[in-house]
Short mmCIF file of C-alpha atoms in Angstrom, two decimals:
data_model
loop_
_atom_site.label_atom_id
_atom_site.label_comp_id
_atom_site.label_asym_id
_atom_site.label_seq_id
_atom_site.Cartn_x
_atom_site.Cartn_y
_atom_site.Cartn_z
CA MET A 602 52.56 -11.84 -29.81
CA GLY A 603 50.89 -9.32 -27.54
CA ILE A 604 47.75 -9.57 -25.47
CA ASN A 605 46.20 -6.60 -23.71
CA ILE A 606 45.49 -7.14 -20.00
CA LEU A 607 43.35 -4.62 -18.12
CA TYR A 608 43.60 -4.16 -14.35
CA PHE A 609 40.86 -2.60 -12.24
CA GLY A 610 40.50 -1.24 -8.73
CA MET A 611 42.93 -2.68 -6.19
CA LEU A 612 44.55 -4.83 -8.90
CA ALA A 613 45.50 -1.72 -10.86
CA GLU A 614 47.08 -0.43 -7.65
CA ILE A 615 49.17 -3.58 -7.34
CA SER A 616 50.25 -3.60 -10.99
CA GLY A 617 50.73 0.16 -10.94
CA GLN A 618 48.96 0.52 -14.27
CA ALA A 619 45.52 0.26 -15.86
CA ASN A 620 46.64 -2.01 -18.70
CA GLU A 621 49.69 -3.84 -19.92
CA ILE A 622 50.68 -5.71 -23.10
CA TRP A 623 51.86 -9.23 -22.36
CA THR A 624 53.72 -11.46 -24.78
CA ILE A 625 52.14 -14.91 -24.66
CA ASN A 626 52.24 -18.19 -26.51
CA ASP A 627 49.21 -19.39 -28.45
CA GLY A 628 46.93 -21.90 -26.76
CA LEU A 629 47.22 -20.36 -23.33
CA SER A 630 44.31 -20.87 -20.94
CA VAL A 631 42.99 -18.39 -18.39
CA GLY A 632 44.34 -20.71 -15.68
CA ASP A 633 47.83 -20.61 -17.22
CA LEU A 634 47.63 -16.85 -17.58
CA LYS A 635 46.63 -16.41 -13.93
CA LYS A 636 49.74 -18.36 -12.86
CA LEU A 637 51.94 -16.05 -14.92
CA ILE A 638 50.24 -12.97 -13.53
CA LEU A 639 50.61 -14.16 -9.93
CA GLU A 640 54.30 -14.85 -10.56
CA LYS A 641 54.76 -11.28 -11.68
CA TYR A 642 52.44 -9.77 -9.03
CA PRO A 643 52.47 -12.09 -5.99
CA ALA A 644 50.39 -9.55 -4.02
CA MET A 645 47.43 -10.39 -6.27
CA GLY A 646 47.45 -13.88 -4.74
CA GLU A 647 45.85 -12.47 -1.60
CA LYS A 648 43.06 -10.82 -3.54
CA LYS A 649 39.84 -12.28 -4.86
CA PHE A 650 39.39 -11.54 -8.52
CA LYS A 651 37.62 -12.78 -11.64
CA VAL A 652 38.94 -12.81 -15.16
CA ALA A 653 36.89 -11.51 -18.09
CA VAL A 654 37.82 -12.47 -21.64
CA ASN A 655 36.26 -10.22 -24.25
CA GLN A 656 34.00 -8.74 -21.56
CA GLN A 657 32.59 -12.08 -20.44
CA ILE A 658 33.48 -13.72 -17.12
CA ALA A 659 35.70 -16.69 -18.02
CA ASP A 660 36.70 -19.85 -16.16
CA ASP A 661 40.23 -21.27 -15.99
CA GLN A 662 39.64 -23.52 -19.01
CA THR A 663 38.86 -20.68 -21.41
CA PHE A 664 41.56 -20.16 -24.03
CA VAL A 665 42.86 -16.71 -24.80
CA SER A 666 44.34 -15.55 -28.06
CA THR A 667 46.25 -12.44 -29.01
CA GLN A 668 42.95 -10.96 -30.17
CA SER A 669 41.45 -11.35 -26.70
CA GLU A 670 40.85 -8.48 -24.33
CA VAL A 671 41.56 -9.84 -20.87
CA ALA A 672 40.49 -8.00 -17.71
CA LEU A 673 41.23 -8.72 -14.07
CA LEU A 674 38.21 -7.76 -11.98
CA PRO A 675 38.25 -7.34 -8.20
CA PRO A 676 34.95 -7.76 -6.27
CA PHE A 677 32.13 -5.61 -7.61
CA ALA A 678 30.92 -2.68 -5.56
CA GLY A 679 28.09 -1.17 -7.56
CA GLY A 680 24.94 0.04 -5.86
CA MET B 1157 26.88 9.31 -15.06
CA GLU B 1158 29.65 11.37 -13.50
CA GLY B 1159 29.23 12.18 -9.78
CA PRO B 1160 26.11 11.97 -7.59
CA ILE B 1161 22.56 11.56 -8.91
CA SER B 1162 20.55 14.59 -7.78
CA PRO B 1163 17.00 14.59 -6.39
CA GLN B 1164 16.16 16.95 -9.25
CA PHE B 1165 17.26 14.33 -11.78
CA VAL B 1166 14.87 11.86 -10.12
CA ALA B 1167 12.04 14.41 -10.25
CA ASP B 1168 12.66 15.06 -13.95
CA SER B 1169 12.57 11.33 -14.65
CA ILE B 1170 9.25 10.99 -12.84
CA ALA B 1171 7.78 13.97 -14.69
CA LYS B 1172 8.71 12.43 -18.04
CA HIS B 1173 6.48 9.43 -17.23
CA GLN B 1174 3.30 11.37 -16.57
CA SER B 1175 2.31 11.23 -20.23
CA LYS B 1176 2.43 7.41 -20.12
CA VAL B 1177 -1.11 6.82 -18.95
CA ASN B 1178 -0.90 3.03 -18.98
CA ILE B 1179 1.46 3.20 -15.97
CA GLY B 1180 -0.12 2.61 -12.57
CA ALA B 1181 2.92 1.96 -10.41
CA HIS B 1182 6.47 3.28 -10.22
CA ALA B 1183 9.05 1.59 -8.00
CA ILE B 1184 12.18 3.64 -7.45
CA PHE B 1185 15.31 2.45 -5.70
CA LEU B 1186 18.02 4.87 -4.62
CA GLY B 1187 21.36 3.73 -3.22
CA GLN B 1188 22.79 6.37 -0.90
CA ILE B 1189 26.36 6.48 0.48
CA ARG B 1190 26.53 5.64 4.20
CA ALA B 1191 29.05 7.09 6.64
CA ASP B 1192 30.06 3.63 7.85
CA GLU B 1193 32.75 3.46 10.51
CA LYS B 1194 36.04 1.85 9.45
CA GLU B 1195 39.36 1.38 11.22
CA ASP B 1196 40.65 4.83 10.21
CA GLY B 1197 37.42 6.78 10.70
CA PHE B 1198 34.12 7.33 8.93
CA VAL B 1199 33.47 6.91 5.22
CA THR B 1200 33.26 10.34 3.59
CA GLY B 1201 32.46 9.17 0.06
CA ILE B 1202 33.01 6.49 -2.55
CA GLU B 1203 35.13 6.90 -5.66
CA TYR B 1204 33.57 4.68 -8.34
CA SER B 1205 35.31 3.31 -11.40
CA ALA B 1206 34.15 0.72 -13.90
CA TYR B 1207 35.16 -1.54 -16.73
CA GLU B 1208 32.91 0.66 -18.79
CA GLU B 1209 32.32 -1.36 -21.97
CA MET B 1210 31.60 -4.52 -19.99
CA ALA B 1211 29.41 -2.58 -17.52
CA GLU B 1212 27.34 -1.23 -20.43
CA GLN B 1213 26.88 -4.76 -21.73
CA ALA B 1214 25.94 -6.00 -18.25
CA PHE B 1215 23.35 -3.24 -17.81
CA HIS B 1216 21.95 -4.06 -21.22
CA ALA B 1217 21.67 -7.77 -20.36
CA ILE B 1218 19.97 -7.01 -17.02
CA ARG B 1219 17.52 -4.76 -18.84
CA GLU B 1220 16.61 -7.40 -21.45
CA ASP B 1221 16.33 -10.05 -18.79
CA ALA B 1222 14.07 -7.93 -16.55
CA PHE B 1223 11.77 -7.00 -19.45
CA SER B 1224 11.40 -10.70 -20.29
CA LYS B 1225 10.76 -11.71 -16.65
CA PHE B 1226 8.38 -8.95 -15.55
CA ASP B 1227 5.48 -7.12 -17.17
CA LEU B 1228 7.08 -3.66 -17.27
CA THR B 1229 6.26 -0.50 -19.16
CA CYS B 1230 9.55 1.31 -18.55
CA MET B 1231 12.93 0.73 -16.95
CA HIS B 1232 15.81 3.12 -16.34
CA ILE B 1233 19.07 2.44 -14.54
CA TYR B 1234 21.66 5.08 -13.64
CA HIS B 1235 24.91 4.52 -11.74
CA SER B 1236 27.44 7.13 -10.74
CA LEU B 1237 31.10 7.08 -11.68
CA GLY B 1238 33.72 9.20 -9.96
CA LEU B 1239 33.30 10.64 -6.48
CA VAL B 1240 29.98 10.41 -4.64
CA PRO B 1241 30.10 11.97 -1.16
CA THR B 1242 28.39 10.45 1.87
CA GLY B 1243 24.63 11.15 1.90
CA GLU B 1244 24.41 11.40 -1.88
CA VAL B 1245 22.88 8.94 -4.31
CA SER B 1246 25.00 6.66 -6.53
CA LEU B 1247 22.35 4.27 -7.91
CA PHE B 1248 18.90 5.08 -9.30
CA VAL B 1249 16.71 2.22 -10.56
CA PHE B 1250 13.32 3.29 -11.90
CA VAL B 1251 10.77 0.70 -13.07
CA SER B 1252 7.19 1.33 -14.10
CA SER B 1253 4.31 -1.03 -14.70
CA ALA B 1254 0.54 -1.09 -15.02
CA HIS B 1255 0.29 -2.84 -11.63
CA ARG B 1256 2.41 -2.67 -8.52
CA ARG B 1257 3.47 -6.30 -8.14
CA ALA B 1258 5.62 -6.38 -11.28
CA ALA B 1259 7.23 -3.06 -10.35
CA PHE B 1260 8.15 -4.23 -6.84
CA GLU B 1261 9.54 -7.56 -7.98
CA ALA B 1262 11.51 -6.09 -10.87
CA SER B 1263 13.01 -3.34 -8.70
CA GLU B 1264 14.46 -5.77 -6.17
CA TYR B 1265 15.61 -8.19 -8.87
CA ILE B 1266 17.40 -5.50 -10.88
CA VAL B 1267 19.23 -4.07 -7.87
CA ASP B 1268 20.42 -7.55 -6.89
CA GLU B 1269 21.62 -8.19 -10.43
CA ILE B 1270 23.50 -4.89 -10.58
CA LYS B 1271 25.31 -5.66 -7.33
CA THR B 1272 26.52 -9.05 -8.56
CA LYS B 1273 26.96 -8.67 -12.32
CA VAL B 1274 28.14 -5.17 -13.20
CA PRO B 1275 31.93 -4.55 -13.04
CA ILE B 1276 31.85 -1.36 -10.99
CA PHE B 1277 34.52 -0.83 -8.34
CA GLY B 1278 34.40 1.44 -5.32
CA LYS B 1279 37.03 2.99 -3.15
CA GLU B 1280 35.58 4.04 0.20
CA LEU B 1281 37.36 7.17 1.35
CA VAL B 1282 37.84 7.08 5.10
CA GLY B 1283 38.54 9.90 7.53
CA PRO B 1284 40.37 13.16 6.82
CA ALA B 1285 43.86 11.76 6.21
CA GLY B 1286 43.41 10.13 2.79
CA ALA B 1287 42.86 6.55 3.98
CA TYR B 1288 40.61 4.27 1.94
CA VAL B 1289 39.30 0.72 1.69
CA TRP B 1290 38.01 -1.10 -1.38
CA LYS B 1291 34.29 -1.79 -1.14
CA GLU B 1292 33.06 -5.31 -1.78
CA ASN B 1293 29.42 -6.36 -2.38
CA ASN B 1294 28.36 -9.54 -0.66
CA MET C 221 -2.70 16.13 0.75
CA GLU C 222 -5.00 17.96 -1.64
CA GLY C 223 -4.59 17.11 -5.33
CA PRO C 224 -1.72 15.34 -7.11
CA ILE C 225 1.70 14.73 -5.58
CA SER C 226 4.28 16.51 -7.73
CA PRO C 227 7.68 15.15 -8.84
CA GLN C 228 9.16 18.22 -7.11
CA PHE C 229 7.63 17.15 -3.81
CA VAL C 230 9.31 13.75 -4.22
CA ALA C 231 12.64 15.45 -5.00
CA ASP C 232 12.37 17.65 -1.91
CA SER C 233 11.65 14.59 0.24
CA ILE C 234 14.73 12.82 -1.13
CA ALA C 235 16.92 15.90 -0.57
CA LYS C 236 15.83 16.09 3.08
CA HIS C 237 17.28 12.61 3.66
CA GLN C 238 20.78 13.35 2.43
CA SER C 239 21.90 14.48 5.87
CA LYS C 240 20.92 11.07 7.30
CA VAL C 241 24.20 9.29 6.62
CA ASN C 242 23.13 5.99 8.18
CA ILE C 243 20.73 5.45 5.25
CA GLY C 244 21.99 3.22 2.43
CA ALA C 245 18.77 2.44 0.58
CA HIS C 246 15.59 4.31 -0.29
CA ALA C 247 12.60 2.49 -1.77
CA ILE C 248 9.98 4.80 -3.24
CA PHE C 249 6.58 3.74 -4.52
CA LEU C 250 4.43 6.05 -6.60
CA GLY C 251 0.87 5.22 -7.57
CA GLN C 252 -0.06 6.94 -10.84
CA ILE C 253 -3.57 7.27 -12.30
CA ARG C 254 -4.08 5.08 -15.38
CA ALA C 255 -6.35 5.94 -18.31
CA ASP C 256 -8.16 2.59 -18.05
CA GLU C 257 -10.95 1.98 -20.54
CA LYS C 258 -14.45 1.73 -19.07
CA GLU C 259 -17.87 1.33 -20.65
CA ASP C 260 -18.33 5.08 -21.17
CA GLY C 261 -14.77 5.89 -22.27
CA PHE C 262 -11.34 6.35 -20.71
CA VAL C 263 -10.63 7.35 -17.13
CA THR C 264 -9.59 11.00 -17.00
CA GLY C 265 -8.88 11.18 -13.28
CA ILE C 266 -9.89 9.99 -9.83
CA GLU C 267 -11.71 12.08 -7.26
CA TYR C 268 -10.56 10.83 -3.84
CA SER C 269 -12.42 11.24 -0.57
CA ALA C 270 -11.76 9.69 2.82
CA TYR C 271 -13.12 9.05 6.25
CA GLU C 272 -10.33 11.32 7.35
CA GLU C 273 -10.05 10.68 11.10
CA MET C 274 -10.14 6.92 10.59
CA ALA C 275 -7.70 7.16 7.67
CA GLU C 276 -5.25 9.06 9.88
CA GLN C 277 -5.53 6.35 12.51
CA ALA C 278 -5.04 3.64 9.89
CA PHE C 279 -1.93 5.34 8.48
CA HIS C 280 -0.59 5.67 12.00
CA ALA C 281 -1.18 1.98 12.72
CA ILE C 282 0.47 0.93 9.43
CA ARG C 283 3.45 3.11 10.32
CA GLU C 284 3.89 1.62 13.80
CA ASP C 285 3.45 -1.87 12.44
CA ALA C 286 6.02 -1.39 9.66
CA PHE C 287 8.60 0.09 12.04
CA SER C 288 8.18 -2.93 14.31
CA LYS C 289 8.39 -5.45 11.44
CA PHE C 290 11.28 -3.95 9.41
CA ASP C 291 14.57 -2.32 10.32
CA LEU C 292 13.80 1.13 8.93
CA THR C 293 15.40 4.53 9.42
CA CYS C 294 12.55 6.63 7.98
CA MET C 295 9.06 6.20 6.57
CA HIS C 296 6.76 8.72 4.94
CA ILE C 297 3.34 8.12 3.40
CA TYR C 298 1.37 10.67 1.39
CA HIS C 299 -2.01 10.13 -0.27
CA SER C 300 -3.94 12.61 -2.36
CA LEU C 301 -7.47 13.76 -1.63
CA GLY C 302 -9.62 15.54 -4.20
CA LEU C 303 -9.07 15.32 -7.93
CA VAL C 304 -5.97 13.63 -9.36
CA PRO C 305 -5.91 13.65 -13.19
CA THR C 306 -4.71 10.70 -15.26
CA GLY C 307 -0.91 10.48 -15.39
CA GLU C 308 -0.45 12.16 -12.03
CA VAL C 309 0.60 10.61 -8.73
CA SER C 310 -1.87 9.95 -5.89
CA LEU C 311 0.24 7.80 -3.54
CA PHE C 312 3.85 8.31 -2.43
CA VAL C 313 5.40 5.80 -0.04
CA PHE C 314 9.01 6.52 0.92
CA VAL C 315 10.97 4.14 3.15
CA SER C 316 14.64 4.31 4.01
CA SER C 317 16.95 1.83 5.66
CA ALA C 318 20.64 1.05 6.15
CA HIS C 319 20.32 -1.91 3.77
CA ARG C 320 18.15 -2.54 0.76
CA ARG C 321 16.29 -5.69 1.81
CA ALA C 322 14.33 -4.01 4.62
CA ALA C 323 13.46 -1.08 2.34
CA PHE C 324 12.12 -3.33 -0.43
CA GLU C 325 10.09 -5.52 1.90
CA ALA C 326 8.64 -2.61 3.84
CA SER C 327 7.68 -0.72 0.68
CA GLU C 328 5.61 -3.56 -0.72
CA TYR C 329 4.07 -4.36 2.66
CA ILE C 330 3.04 -0.77 3.33
CA VAL C 331 1.42 -0.30 -0.09
CA ASP C 332 -0.56 -3.53 0.37
CA GLU C 333 -1.70 -2.40 3.81
CA ILE C 334 -2.79 1.01 2.52
CA LYS C 335 -4.88 -0.59 -0.21
CA THR C 336 -6.76 -2.83 2.21
CA LYS C 337 -6.93 -0.89 5.49
CA VAL C 338 -7.26 2.84 4.82
CA PRO C 339 -10.81 4.16 4.24
CA ILE C 340 -10.13 6.15 1.09
CA PHE C 341 -12.75 6.16 -1.67
CA GLY C 342 -12.24 6.92 -5.32
CA LYS C 343 -14.58 8.03 -8.07
CA GLU C 344 -13.07 7.28 -11.48
CA LEU C 345 -14.16 10.00 -13.87
CA VAL C 346 -14.84 8.51 -17.29
CA GLY C 347 -15.01 10.20 -20.67
CA PRO C 348 -16.02 13.79 -21.41
CA ALA C 349 -19.73 13.54 -20.45
CA GLY C 350 -19.46 13.39 -16.65
CA ALA C 351 -19.78 9.61 -16.28
CA TYR C 352 -18.02 7.89 -13.39
CA VAL C 353 -17.51 4.56 -11.67
CA TRP C 354 -16.52 3.91 -8.07
CA LYS C 355 -13.07 2.36 -7.85
CA GLU C 356 -12.62 -0.79 -5.77
CA ASN C 357 -9.28 -2.29 -4.64
CA ASN C 358 -9.01 -6.04 -4.84
CA MET D 293 -31.77 9.05 21.56
CA GLY D 294 -29.65 10.02 18.56
CA ILE D 295 -26.75 8.27 16.90
CA ASN D 296 -24.65 9.85 14.19
CA ILE D 297 -24.27 7.72 11.04
CA LEU D 298 -21.72 8.72 8.40
CA TYR D 299 -22.05 7.68 4.75
CA PHE D 300 -19.12 7.60 2.33
CA GLY D 301 -18.65 7.28 -1.41
CA MET D 302 -21.45 5.53 -3.27
CA LEU D 303 -23.38 5.07 0.00
CA ALA D 304 -23.51 8.84 0.50
CA GLU D 305 -24.91 9.06 -3.04
CA ILE D 306 -27.67 6.61 -2.14
CA SER D 307 -28.56 8.30 1.15
CA GLY D 308 -28.19 11.73 -0.42
CA GLN D 309 -26.22 12.98 2.56
CA ALA D 310 -22.84 12.63 4.30
CA ASN D 311 -24.30 12.01 7.74
CA GLU D 312 -27.62 11.56 9.45
CA ILE D 313 -28.84 11.41 13.05
CA TRP D 314 -30.82 8.24 13.76
CA THR D 315 -33.00 7.65 16.78
CA ILE D 316 -32.26 4.18 18.13
CA ASN D 317 -32.99 2.06 21.16
CA ASP D 318 -30.26 1.10 23.56
CA GLY D 319 -28.65 -2.32 23.12
CA LEU D 320 -28.76 -2.28 19.34
CA SER D 321 -26.15 -4.35 17.50
CA VAL D 322 -24.43 -3.49 14.22
CA GLY D 323 -26.39 -6.34 12.63
CA ASP D 324 -29.71 -4.84 13.83
CA LEU D 325 -28.65 -1.39 12.66
CA LYS D 326 -27.75 -2.69 9.20
CA LYS D 327 -31.24 -4.16 8.86
CA LEU D 328 -32.78 -0.79 9.72
CA ILE D 329 -30.50 1.00 7.27
CA LEU D 330 -31.32 -1.42 4.44
CA GLU D 331 -35.04 -0.94 5.14
CA LYS D 332 -34.62 2.80 4.71
CA TYR D 333 -32.18 2.53 1.77
CA PRO D 334 -32.88 -0.73 -0.09
CA ALA D 335 -30.38 0.25 -2.82
CA MET D 336 -27.57 -0.25 -0.30
CA GLY D 337 -28.44 -3.97 -0.27
CA GLU D 338 -26.72 -4.35 -3.65
CA LYS D 339 -23.53 -2.72 -2.40
CA LYS D 340 -20.66 -4.21 -0.46
CA PHE D 341 -19.87 -2.17 2.61
CA LYS D 342 -18.27 -2.41 6.02
CA VAL D 343 -19.39 -0.74 9.21
CA ALA D 344 -16.97 1.14 11.45
CA VAL D 345 -17.91 1.92 15.03
CA ASN D 346 -15.77 4.62 16.58
CA GLN D 347 -13.36 4.33 13.63
CA GLN D 348 -12.80 0.61 14.03
CA ILE D 349 -14.19 -1.98 11.61
CA ALA D 350 -16.99 -3.75 13.54
CA ASP D 351 -18.74 -7.08 13.08
CA ASP D 352 -22.50 -7.63 13.33
CA GLN D 353 -22.29 -8.54 17.02
CA THR D 354 -20.77 -5.22 18.11
CA PHE D 355 -23.13 -3.08 20.16
CA VAL D 356 -23.60 0.58 19.41
CA SER D 357 -24.64 3.25 21.86
CA THR D 358 -25.76 6.82 21.38
CA GLN D 359 -22.16 7.85 22.00
CA SER D 360 -20.97 5.77 19.05
CA GLU D 361 -19.84 7.23 15.75
CA VAL D 362 -21.01 4.79 13.11
CA ALA D 363 -19.72 4.92 9.53
CA LEU D 364 -20.76 2.97 6.45
CA LEU D 365 -17.71 2.31 4.29
CA PRO D 366 -17.82 1.16 0.66
CA PRO D 367 -14.81 -0.73 -0.79
CA PHE D 368 -11.51 1.09 -0.29
CA ALA D 369 -9.78 2.58 -3.30
CA GLY D 370 -6.58 4.10 -1.92
CA GLY D 371 -3.33 3.78 -3.79
#
């Protein structure tokens, strides 16, 4: 089952793409997902980032489903 | 909006409010790009990108929140996307109220909220050779 | 300055600051004439007069004071004399700084100081029949 | 000896003029001068006003001389 992960700013540079379909198991938490992402892109481990699920900032306990839109957000720079 | 926010755009916004005769005070905030010095030279501009759908939602939430907190007549927020060169304006927050106190307080509050809650990202372009650093609000 | 302060004048002031690349934040305050309801009808405008020499001195003192209190790059204050119709702008305070906090604080401080320390007098013109009341800041 | 007194706003309406030369004795205080002014213009007694001497707000104890510029200032309305 596929989940769409969006990368922004410096994280898109590291992944080399703006979004990517990941195949995940049901019942995955944001914390679990972050571990998988850092395994694939170890360079993201040095970066601060937040995770948004369906356009809301989510903590590690939030569950994601294949319907979720997940985004990796580096520090904000608006203003 | 794409690219810098022009002084003329600000003027047009002000002019549109002159028919609202219950307004006594406008507070306008403009964020302008500084030529800060970095390791590889001076900043020449910022390239902004955003998680656009979430940014729209965040702006909407800030707007609702500010209207509930402060006694405002009008509120407009504009942020640039794409390249904004040094010396040009990337953020325009325009609040209007019958009395000045609400306008001042809302203006500062809204700018603080934008800096911390809206997923906008900025690449500071540095020097002539294509170097850059990612901007980070604190 | 004589009469209302135009949106175009504000735009031109902003444009003049785009070469100052150490500025990161502009805070602009505009005071606009409200159509308040009085006993004889609605306010249609304010006729401003001043003790001009003393007002100049007071503006100068406010300026010096604000520069010493806040870390500002630029400060400009304009106040109308003569007739300013409802919906038009009679006060324009423009402060610029590297960072937003100083600009916000200075803007509010300067407007408060102007209201209490500058000898400017205002006749609020009310209704169509030539009635008026003298305005009083509190 | 003459002293120049300036009237502004509603006070100029009451006096009917923007300025007026008064003949005063030396050693007069602002408090003394206010009494004289209110005798001439009783309607000013109902108005709040401040007195500036040489463009500085002055209290009742300030002395005025024939070189002084004295101004009667109603409530400010700038902004």
